[in-house]
Short mmCIF file of C-alpha atoms and ligand atoms in Angstrom, two decimals:
data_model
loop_
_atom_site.label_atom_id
_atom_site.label_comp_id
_atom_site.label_asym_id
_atom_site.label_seq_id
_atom_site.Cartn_x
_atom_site.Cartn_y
_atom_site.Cartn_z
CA UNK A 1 -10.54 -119.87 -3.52
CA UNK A 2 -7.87 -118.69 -6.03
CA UNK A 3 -6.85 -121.09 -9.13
CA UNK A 4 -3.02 -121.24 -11.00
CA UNK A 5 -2.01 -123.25 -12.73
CA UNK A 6 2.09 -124.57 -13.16
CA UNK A 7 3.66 -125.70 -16.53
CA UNK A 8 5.77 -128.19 -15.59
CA UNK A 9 8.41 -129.93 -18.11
CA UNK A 10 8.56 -133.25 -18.15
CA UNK A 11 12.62 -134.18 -18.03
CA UNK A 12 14.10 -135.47 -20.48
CA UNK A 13 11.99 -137.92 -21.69
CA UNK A 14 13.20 -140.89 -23.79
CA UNK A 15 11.73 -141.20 -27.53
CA UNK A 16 9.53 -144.03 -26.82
CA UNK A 17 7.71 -142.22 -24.09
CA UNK A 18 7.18 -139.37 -26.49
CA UNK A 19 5.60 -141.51 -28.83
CA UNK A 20 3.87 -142.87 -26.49
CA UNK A 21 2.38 -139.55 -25.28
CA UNK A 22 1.56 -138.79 -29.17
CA UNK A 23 -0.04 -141.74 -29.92
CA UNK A 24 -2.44 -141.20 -26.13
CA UNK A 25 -2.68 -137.83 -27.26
CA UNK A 26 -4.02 -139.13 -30.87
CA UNK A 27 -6.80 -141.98 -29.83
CA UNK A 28 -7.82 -139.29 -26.93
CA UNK A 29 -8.63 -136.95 -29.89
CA UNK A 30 -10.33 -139.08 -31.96
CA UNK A 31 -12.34 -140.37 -28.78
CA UNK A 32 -13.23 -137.04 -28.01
CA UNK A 33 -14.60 -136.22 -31.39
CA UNK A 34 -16.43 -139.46 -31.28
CA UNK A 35 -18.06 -138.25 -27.81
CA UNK A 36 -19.28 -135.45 -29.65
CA UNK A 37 -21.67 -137.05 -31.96
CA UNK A 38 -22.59 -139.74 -29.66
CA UNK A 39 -26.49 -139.48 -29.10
CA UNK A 40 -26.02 -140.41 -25.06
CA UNK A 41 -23.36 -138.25 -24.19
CA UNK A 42 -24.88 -136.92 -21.40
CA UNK A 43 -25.40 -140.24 -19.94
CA UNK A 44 -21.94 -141.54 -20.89
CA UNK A 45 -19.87 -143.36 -18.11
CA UNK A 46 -16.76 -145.02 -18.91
CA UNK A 47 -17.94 -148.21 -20.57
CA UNK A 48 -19.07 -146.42 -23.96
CA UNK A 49 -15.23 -146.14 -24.75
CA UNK A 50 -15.67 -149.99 -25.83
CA UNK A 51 -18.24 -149.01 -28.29
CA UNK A 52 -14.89 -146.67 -29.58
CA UNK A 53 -12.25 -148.95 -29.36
CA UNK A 54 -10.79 -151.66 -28.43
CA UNK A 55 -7.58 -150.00 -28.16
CA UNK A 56 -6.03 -149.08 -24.38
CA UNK A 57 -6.63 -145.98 -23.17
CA UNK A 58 -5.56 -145.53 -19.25
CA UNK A 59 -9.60 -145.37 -17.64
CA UNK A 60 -8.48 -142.18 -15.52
CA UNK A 61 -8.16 -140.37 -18.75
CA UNK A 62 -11.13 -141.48 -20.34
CA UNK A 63 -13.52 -140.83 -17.47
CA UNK A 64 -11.70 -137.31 -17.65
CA UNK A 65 -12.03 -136.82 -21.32
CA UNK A 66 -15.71 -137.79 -20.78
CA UNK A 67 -16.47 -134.93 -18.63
CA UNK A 68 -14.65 -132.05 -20.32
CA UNK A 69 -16.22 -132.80 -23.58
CA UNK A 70 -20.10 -133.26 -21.97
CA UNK A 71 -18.89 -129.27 -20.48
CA UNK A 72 -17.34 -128.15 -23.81
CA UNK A 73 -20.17 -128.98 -25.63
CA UNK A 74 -22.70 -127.31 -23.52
CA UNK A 75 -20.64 -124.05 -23.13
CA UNK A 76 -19.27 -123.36 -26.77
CA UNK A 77 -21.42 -125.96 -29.28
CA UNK A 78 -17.53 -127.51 -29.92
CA UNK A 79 -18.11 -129.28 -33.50
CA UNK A 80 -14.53 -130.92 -33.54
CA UNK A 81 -11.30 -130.90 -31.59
CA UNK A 82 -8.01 -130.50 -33.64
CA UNK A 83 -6.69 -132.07 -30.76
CA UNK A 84 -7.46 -132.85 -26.85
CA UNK A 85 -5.06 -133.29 -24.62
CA UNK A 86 -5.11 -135.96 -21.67
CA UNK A 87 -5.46 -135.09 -18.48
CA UNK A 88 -5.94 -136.93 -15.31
CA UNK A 89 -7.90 -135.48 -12.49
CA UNK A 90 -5.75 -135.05 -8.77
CA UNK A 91 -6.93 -138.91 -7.95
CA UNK A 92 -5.20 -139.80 -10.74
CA UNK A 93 -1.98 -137.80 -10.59
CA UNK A 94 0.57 -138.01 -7.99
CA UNK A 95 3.56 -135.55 -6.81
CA UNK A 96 6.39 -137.02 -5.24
CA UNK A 97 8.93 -135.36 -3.50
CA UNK A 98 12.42 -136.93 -3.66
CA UNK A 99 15.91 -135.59 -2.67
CA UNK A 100 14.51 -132.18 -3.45
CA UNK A 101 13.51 -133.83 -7.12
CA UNK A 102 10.06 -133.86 -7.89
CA UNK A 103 8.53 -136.46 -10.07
CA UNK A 104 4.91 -137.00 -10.92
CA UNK A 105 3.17 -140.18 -11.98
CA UNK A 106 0.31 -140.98 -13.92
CA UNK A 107 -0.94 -144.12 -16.02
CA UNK A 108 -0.15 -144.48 -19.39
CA UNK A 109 -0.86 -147.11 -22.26
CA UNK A 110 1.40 -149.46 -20.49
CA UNK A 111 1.52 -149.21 -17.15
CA UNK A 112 1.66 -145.95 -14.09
CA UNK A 113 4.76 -144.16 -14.87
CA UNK A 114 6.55 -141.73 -12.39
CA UNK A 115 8.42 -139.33 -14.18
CA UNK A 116 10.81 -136.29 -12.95
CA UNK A 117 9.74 -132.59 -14.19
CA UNK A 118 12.31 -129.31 -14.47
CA UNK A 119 10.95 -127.21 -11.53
CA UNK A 120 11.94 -123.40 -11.03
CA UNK A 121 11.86 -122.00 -7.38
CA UNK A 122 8.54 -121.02 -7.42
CA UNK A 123 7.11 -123.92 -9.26
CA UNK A 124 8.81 -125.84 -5.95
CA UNK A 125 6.81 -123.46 -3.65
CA UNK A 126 3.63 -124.36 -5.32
CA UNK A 127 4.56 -128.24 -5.05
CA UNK A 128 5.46 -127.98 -1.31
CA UNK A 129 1.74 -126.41 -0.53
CA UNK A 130 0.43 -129.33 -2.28
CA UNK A 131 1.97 -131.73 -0.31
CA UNK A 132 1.61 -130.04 3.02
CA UNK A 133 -1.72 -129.77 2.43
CA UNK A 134 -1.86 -126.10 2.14
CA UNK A 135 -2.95 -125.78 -0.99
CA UNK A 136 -5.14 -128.13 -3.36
CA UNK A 137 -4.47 -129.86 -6.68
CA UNK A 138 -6.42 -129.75 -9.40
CA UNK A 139 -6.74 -131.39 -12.54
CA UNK A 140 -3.62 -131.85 -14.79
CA UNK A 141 -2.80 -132.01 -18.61
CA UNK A 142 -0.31 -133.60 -20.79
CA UNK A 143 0.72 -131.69 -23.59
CA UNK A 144 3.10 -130.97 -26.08
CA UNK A 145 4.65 -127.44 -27.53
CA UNK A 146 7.60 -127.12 -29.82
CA UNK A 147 9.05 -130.68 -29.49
CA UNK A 148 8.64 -130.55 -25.21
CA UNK A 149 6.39 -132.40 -23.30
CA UNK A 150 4.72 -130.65 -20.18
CA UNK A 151 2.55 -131.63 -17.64
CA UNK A 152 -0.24 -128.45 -16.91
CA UNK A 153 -1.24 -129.06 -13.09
CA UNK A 154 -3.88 -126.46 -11.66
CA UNK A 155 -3.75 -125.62 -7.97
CA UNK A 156 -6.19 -123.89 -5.80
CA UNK A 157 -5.49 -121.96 -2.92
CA UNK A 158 -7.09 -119.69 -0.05
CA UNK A 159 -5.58 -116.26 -0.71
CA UNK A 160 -3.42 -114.65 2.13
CA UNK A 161 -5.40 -112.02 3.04
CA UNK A 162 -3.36 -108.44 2.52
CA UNK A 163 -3.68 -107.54 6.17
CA UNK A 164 -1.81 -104.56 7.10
CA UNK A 165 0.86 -106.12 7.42
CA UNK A 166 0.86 -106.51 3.96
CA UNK A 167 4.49 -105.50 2.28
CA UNK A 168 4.01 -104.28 -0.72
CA UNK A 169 6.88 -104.09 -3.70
CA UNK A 170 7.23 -101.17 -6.57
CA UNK A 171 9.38 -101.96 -9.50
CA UNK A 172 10.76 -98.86 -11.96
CA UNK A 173 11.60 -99.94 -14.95
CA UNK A 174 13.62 -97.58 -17.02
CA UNK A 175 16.84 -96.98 -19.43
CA UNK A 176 19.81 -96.53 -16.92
CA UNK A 177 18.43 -98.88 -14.81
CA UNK A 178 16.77 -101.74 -16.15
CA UNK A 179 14.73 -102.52 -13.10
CA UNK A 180 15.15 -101.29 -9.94
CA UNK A 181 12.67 -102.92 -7.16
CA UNK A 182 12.18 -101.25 -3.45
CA UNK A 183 10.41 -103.32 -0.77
CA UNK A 184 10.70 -101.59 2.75
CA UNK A 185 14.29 -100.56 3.42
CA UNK A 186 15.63 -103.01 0.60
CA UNK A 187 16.43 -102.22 -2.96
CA UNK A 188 17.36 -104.39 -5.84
CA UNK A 189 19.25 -102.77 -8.88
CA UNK A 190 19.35 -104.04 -12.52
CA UNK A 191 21.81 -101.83 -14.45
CA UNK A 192 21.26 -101.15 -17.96
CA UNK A 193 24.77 -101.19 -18.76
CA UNK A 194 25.06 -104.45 -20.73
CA UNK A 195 22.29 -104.34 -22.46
CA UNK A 196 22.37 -100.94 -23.88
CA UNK A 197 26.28 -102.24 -24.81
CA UNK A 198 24.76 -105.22 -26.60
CA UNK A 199 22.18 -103.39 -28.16
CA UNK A 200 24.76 -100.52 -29.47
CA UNK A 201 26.91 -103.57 -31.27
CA UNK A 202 23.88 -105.01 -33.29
CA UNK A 203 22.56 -101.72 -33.79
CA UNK A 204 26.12 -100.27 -35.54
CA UNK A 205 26.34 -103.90 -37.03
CA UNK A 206 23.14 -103.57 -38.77
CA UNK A 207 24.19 -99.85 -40.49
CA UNK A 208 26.89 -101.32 -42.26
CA UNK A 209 24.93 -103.77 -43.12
CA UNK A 210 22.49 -101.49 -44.76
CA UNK A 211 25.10 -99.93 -46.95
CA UNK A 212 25.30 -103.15 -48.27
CA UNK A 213 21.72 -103.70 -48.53
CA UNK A 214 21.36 -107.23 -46.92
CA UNK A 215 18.02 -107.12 -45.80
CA UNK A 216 17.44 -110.78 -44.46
CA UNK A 217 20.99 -110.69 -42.57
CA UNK A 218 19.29 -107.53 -40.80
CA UNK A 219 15.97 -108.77 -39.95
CA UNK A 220 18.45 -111.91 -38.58
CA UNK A 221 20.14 -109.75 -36.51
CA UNK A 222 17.27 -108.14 -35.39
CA UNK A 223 15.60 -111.20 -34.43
CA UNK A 224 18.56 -112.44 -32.32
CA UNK A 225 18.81 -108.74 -30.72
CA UNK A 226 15.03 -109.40 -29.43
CA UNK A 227 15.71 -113.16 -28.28
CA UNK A 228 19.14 -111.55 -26.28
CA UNK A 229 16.85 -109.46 -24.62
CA UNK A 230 13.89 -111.64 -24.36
CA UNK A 231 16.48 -113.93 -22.38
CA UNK A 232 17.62 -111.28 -19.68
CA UNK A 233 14.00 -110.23 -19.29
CA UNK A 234 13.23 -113.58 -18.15
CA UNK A 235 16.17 -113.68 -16.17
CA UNK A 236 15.43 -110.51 -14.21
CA UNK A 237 11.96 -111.00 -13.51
CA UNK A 238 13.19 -114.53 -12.38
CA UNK A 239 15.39 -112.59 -9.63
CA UNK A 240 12.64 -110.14 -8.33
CA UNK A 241 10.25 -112.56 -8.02
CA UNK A 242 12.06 -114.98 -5.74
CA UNK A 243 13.70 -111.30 -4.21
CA UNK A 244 9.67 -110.58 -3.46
CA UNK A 245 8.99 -114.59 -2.28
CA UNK A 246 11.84 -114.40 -0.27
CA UNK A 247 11.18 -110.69 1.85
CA UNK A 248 7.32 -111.94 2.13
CA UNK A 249 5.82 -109.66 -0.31
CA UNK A 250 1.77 -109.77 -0.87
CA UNK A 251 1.71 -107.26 -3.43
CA UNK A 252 4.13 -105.90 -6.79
CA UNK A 253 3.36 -102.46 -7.96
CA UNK A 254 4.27 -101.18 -10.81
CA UNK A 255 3.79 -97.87 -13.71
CA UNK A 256 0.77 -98.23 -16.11
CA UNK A 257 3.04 -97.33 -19.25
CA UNK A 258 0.20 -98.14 -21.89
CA UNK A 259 0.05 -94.59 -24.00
CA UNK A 260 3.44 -93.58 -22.51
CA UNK A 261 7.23 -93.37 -24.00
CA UNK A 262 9.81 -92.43 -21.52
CA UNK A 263 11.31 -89.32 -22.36
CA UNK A 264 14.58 -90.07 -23.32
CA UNK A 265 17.41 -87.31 -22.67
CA UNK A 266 18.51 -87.40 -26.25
CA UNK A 267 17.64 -87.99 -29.64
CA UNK A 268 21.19 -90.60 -29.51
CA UNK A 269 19.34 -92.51 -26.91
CA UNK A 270 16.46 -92.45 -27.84
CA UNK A 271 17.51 -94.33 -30.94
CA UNK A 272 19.79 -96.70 -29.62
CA UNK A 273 18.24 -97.65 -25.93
CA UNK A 274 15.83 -99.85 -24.80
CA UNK A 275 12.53 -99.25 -26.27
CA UNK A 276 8.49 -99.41 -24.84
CA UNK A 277 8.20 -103.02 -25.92
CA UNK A 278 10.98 -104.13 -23.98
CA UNK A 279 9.69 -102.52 -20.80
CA UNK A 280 6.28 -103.68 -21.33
CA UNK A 281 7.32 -107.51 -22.06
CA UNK A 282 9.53 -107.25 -18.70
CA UNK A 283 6.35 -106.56 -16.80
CA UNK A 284 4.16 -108.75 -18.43
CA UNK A 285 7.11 -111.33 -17.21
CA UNK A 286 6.97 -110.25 -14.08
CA UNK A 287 3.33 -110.01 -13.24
CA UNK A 288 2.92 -113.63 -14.94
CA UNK A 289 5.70 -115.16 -12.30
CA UNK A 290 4.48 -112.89 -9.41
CA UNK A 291 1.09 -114.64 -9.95
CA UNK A 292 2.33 -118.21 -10.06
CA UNK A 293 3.83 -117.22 -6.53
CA UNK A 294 0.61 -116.16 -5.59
CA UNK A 295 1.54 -112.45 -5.29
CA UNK A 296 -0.54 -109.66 -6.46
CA UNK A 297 -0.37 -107.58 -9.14
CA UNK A 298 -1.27 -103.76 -9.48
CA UNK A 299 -0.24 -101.18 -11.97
CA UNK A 300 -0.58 -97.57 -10.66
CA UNK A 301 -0.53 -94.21 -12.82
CA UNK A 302 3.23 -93.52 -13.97
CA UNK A 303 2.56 -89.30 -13.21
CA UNK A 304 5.15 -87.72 -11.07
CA UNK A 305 6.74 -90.95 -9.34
CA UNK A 306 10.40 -89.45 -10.05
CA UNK A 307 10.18 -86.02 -9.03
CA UNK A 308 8.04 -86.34 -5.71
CA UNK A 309 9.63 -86.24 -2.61
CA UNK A 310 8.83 -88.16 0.29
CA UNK A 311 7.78 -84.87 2.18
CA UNK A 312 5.47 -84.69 -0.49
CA UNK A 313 6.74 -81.58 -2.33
CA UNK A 314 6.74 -82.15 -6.42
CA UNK A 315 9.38 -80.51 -8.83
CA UNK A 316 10.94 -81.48 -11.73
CA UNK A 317 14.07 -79.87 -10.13
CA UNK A 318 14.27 -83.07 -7.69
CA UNK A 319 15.94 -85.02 -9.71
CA UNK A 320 19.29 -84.22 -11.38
CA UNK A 321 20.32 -87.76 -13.62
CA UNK A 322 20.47 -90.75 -11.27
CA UNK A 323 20.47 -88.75 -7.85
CA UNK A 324 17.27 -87.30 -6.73
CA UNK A 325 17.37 -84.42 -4.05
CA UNK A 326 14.47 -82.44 -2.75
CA UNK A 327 14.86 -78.84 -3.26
CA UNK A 328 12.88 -78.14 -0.34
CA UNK A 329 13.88 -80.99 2.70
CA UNK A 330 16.97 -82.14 0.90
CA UNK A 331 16.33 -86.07 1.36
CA UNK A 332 18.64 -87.16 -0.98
CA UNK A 333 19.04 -91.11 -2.49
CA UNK A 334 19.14 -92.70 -5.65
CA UNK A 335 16.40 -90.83 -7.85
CA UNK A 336 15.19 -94.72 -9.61
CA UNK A 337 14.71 -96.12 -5.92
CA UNK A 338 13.05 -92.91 -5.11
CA UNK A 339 10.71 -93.53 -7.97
CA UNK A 340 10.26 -97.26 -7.14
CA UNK A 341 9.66 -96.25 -3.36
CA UNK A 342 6.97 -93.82 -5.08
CA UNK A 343 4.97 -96.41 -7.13
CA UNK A 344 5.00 -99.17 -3.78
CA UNK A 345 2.69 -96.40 -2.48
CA UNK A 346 1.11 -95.37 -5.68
CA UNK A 347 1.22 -91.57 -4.94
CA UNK A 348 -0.71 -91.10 -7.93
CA UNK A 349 -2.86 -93.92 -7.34
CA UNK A 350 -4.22 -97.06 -8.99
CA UNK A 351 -4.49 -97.00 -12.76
CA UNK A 352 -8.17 -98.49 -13.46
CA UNK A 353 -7.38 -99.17 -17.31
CA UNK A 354 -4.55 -101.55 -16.41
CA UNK A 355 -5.95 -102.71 -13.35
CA UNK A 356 -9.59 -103.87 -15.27
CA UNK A 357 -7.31 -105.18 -17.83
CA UNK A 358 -5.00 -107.91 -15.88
CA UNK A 359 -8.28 -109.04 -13.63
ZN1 ZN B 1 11.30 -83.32 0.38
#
């Protein structure tokens, strides 16, 4: 059995259901810290929350509260908890499915409350197993970051096992093309057009700005700069993942680039394109939504992917700028799908740093 777990957001809730979540949120906290110096704990049931309070606290989340702290204070000696979230186990919490919304309900200080949650496509996936049956639910958390409310839901699964029929997927991430993924005969392109455009604007921006000397406005500009791109990052990986969901792949590969800079072909671009981080955050995007599709993840050693040719002969002459043409069986195509053709098969094989790493 494999575990996930789905952050879903709760939509749009109304400000008297956020305080209500606080305030459950609040006596669960102080109930849990309570738990902790009781003398009994390991023989608590349910009725020592009336030696707590006499406030209401929904009995699915108690029992649940109950449990995690008797296994929080056996693993890690927990001496208080700044704050502990409810959850409700998957007796407790329900999924419904209605006119492709989902909602999911779960009792409160009041009364059971269904409530809809912002799903992406692969969230939806997940949700569908569930209620087929073909995968199982787990427990589930309700918490709060940055002013949102989310509901946490863990999900356990059998793996698929990677037969041979297994399709694997290589992804090339680079400066003329952003990403550029190959599964089979198909290829998807991300140009790098735009971004190096936007990039270019705040860059020249910023100069003047330094003439001036306007150090906050830079470090402002800078920050939005990273957010832009933080934004289409998310956005791509978005695409290839539902572009891997959707042609059945089992397994992403992609370049180890810990240690590595891509050679840029001048000193210009080197300046004013994309940089590591930007790379490296794309993939960590990308293996994070891969996983919550249930699709594998594998980095392979970045050595020679763009100037091997499918015959197998290696030269840096292959590739001339975006074509790549072997100098010895002339196979000609697009030298970053040759590349991301190149890592699906990991030519140069597995990295084990990487690999040890995201396991
Ligand atoms: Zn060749």
């Amino acid at each position: 059995m494999e575990t996930l777990s789905l952050r879903l957001e709760l939509m749009k809730p109304t400000e008297t259901k956020k305080q209500m979540y606080q305030k459950m949120t609040e006596l669960n906290t102080s109930f849990s810290n309570w738990l902790l110096r009781y003398e009994e704990l390991s023989k608590a049931t349910s009725k020592v929350y009336k030696l707590f309070s006499q406030e209401k606290l929904p009995s699915a989340v108690v029992n649940q509260t109950i449990r995690e702290v008797k296994s929080k204070k056996k693993n890690q000696k927990a001496k208080t908890f700044r704050r502990f979230w409810c959850s409700f186990n998957n007796q407790n919490l329900a999924i419904e499915k209605e006119n492709g919304l989902y909602k999911l309900s779960f009792p409160t200080l009041e009364k059971r409350i269904g409530v809809p949650v912002i799903t992406e496509v692969y969230q939806q996936h997940w949700l569908d197993k569930i209620l087929s049956g073909q995968a199982k639910q787990g427990a589930a958390e309700l918490y709060e970051k940055k002013g949102k409310w989310y509901i946490s839901l863990s999900i356990s699964f059998e793996p698929e096992r990677a037969a041979s029929s297994s399709k694997v997927m290589g992804i090339d991430v680079g400066l003329n093309y952003l990403a550029v993924a190959s599964v089979g005969t198909k290829t998807l392109f991300f140009r790098g057009n735009e971004a190096a455009f936007i990039r270019r604007t705040f860059s020249s921006r910023r100069k003047k700005l330094g003439k001036l000397k306007l150090l906050p406005v830079i470090k402002k500009s800078k920050n939005k700069e990273s957010q832009w791109m933080k934004n289409l990052n998310h956005k791509m990986s978005r695409q290839i993942v539902h572009f891997a969901a959707e042609n059945g792949v089992h397994c992403i590969r992609m370049e180890d680039l810990t240690g590595i800079r891509r050679k840029a072909k001048s000193k210009k671009e080197a300046g004013r394109n994309l940089h590591s981080w930007s790379h490296y955050q794309l993939q960590t995007f990308i293996e994070y939504k891969a996983k919550m599709a249930g699709i594998q993840v594998e980095y392979v050693n970045p050595h020679h992917t763009s100037q091997t040719c499918k015959c197998g002969h290696v030269d840096k002459k292959n590739r001339k700028r975006h074509t790549f043409s072997c100098i010895k069986c002339q196979y000609t195509l697009h030298a970053d799908a040759n590349a991301a053709i190149n890592i699906s098969k990991a030519i140069s094989g597995l990295s084990k740093k990487k690999n040890k790493q995201a396991a």
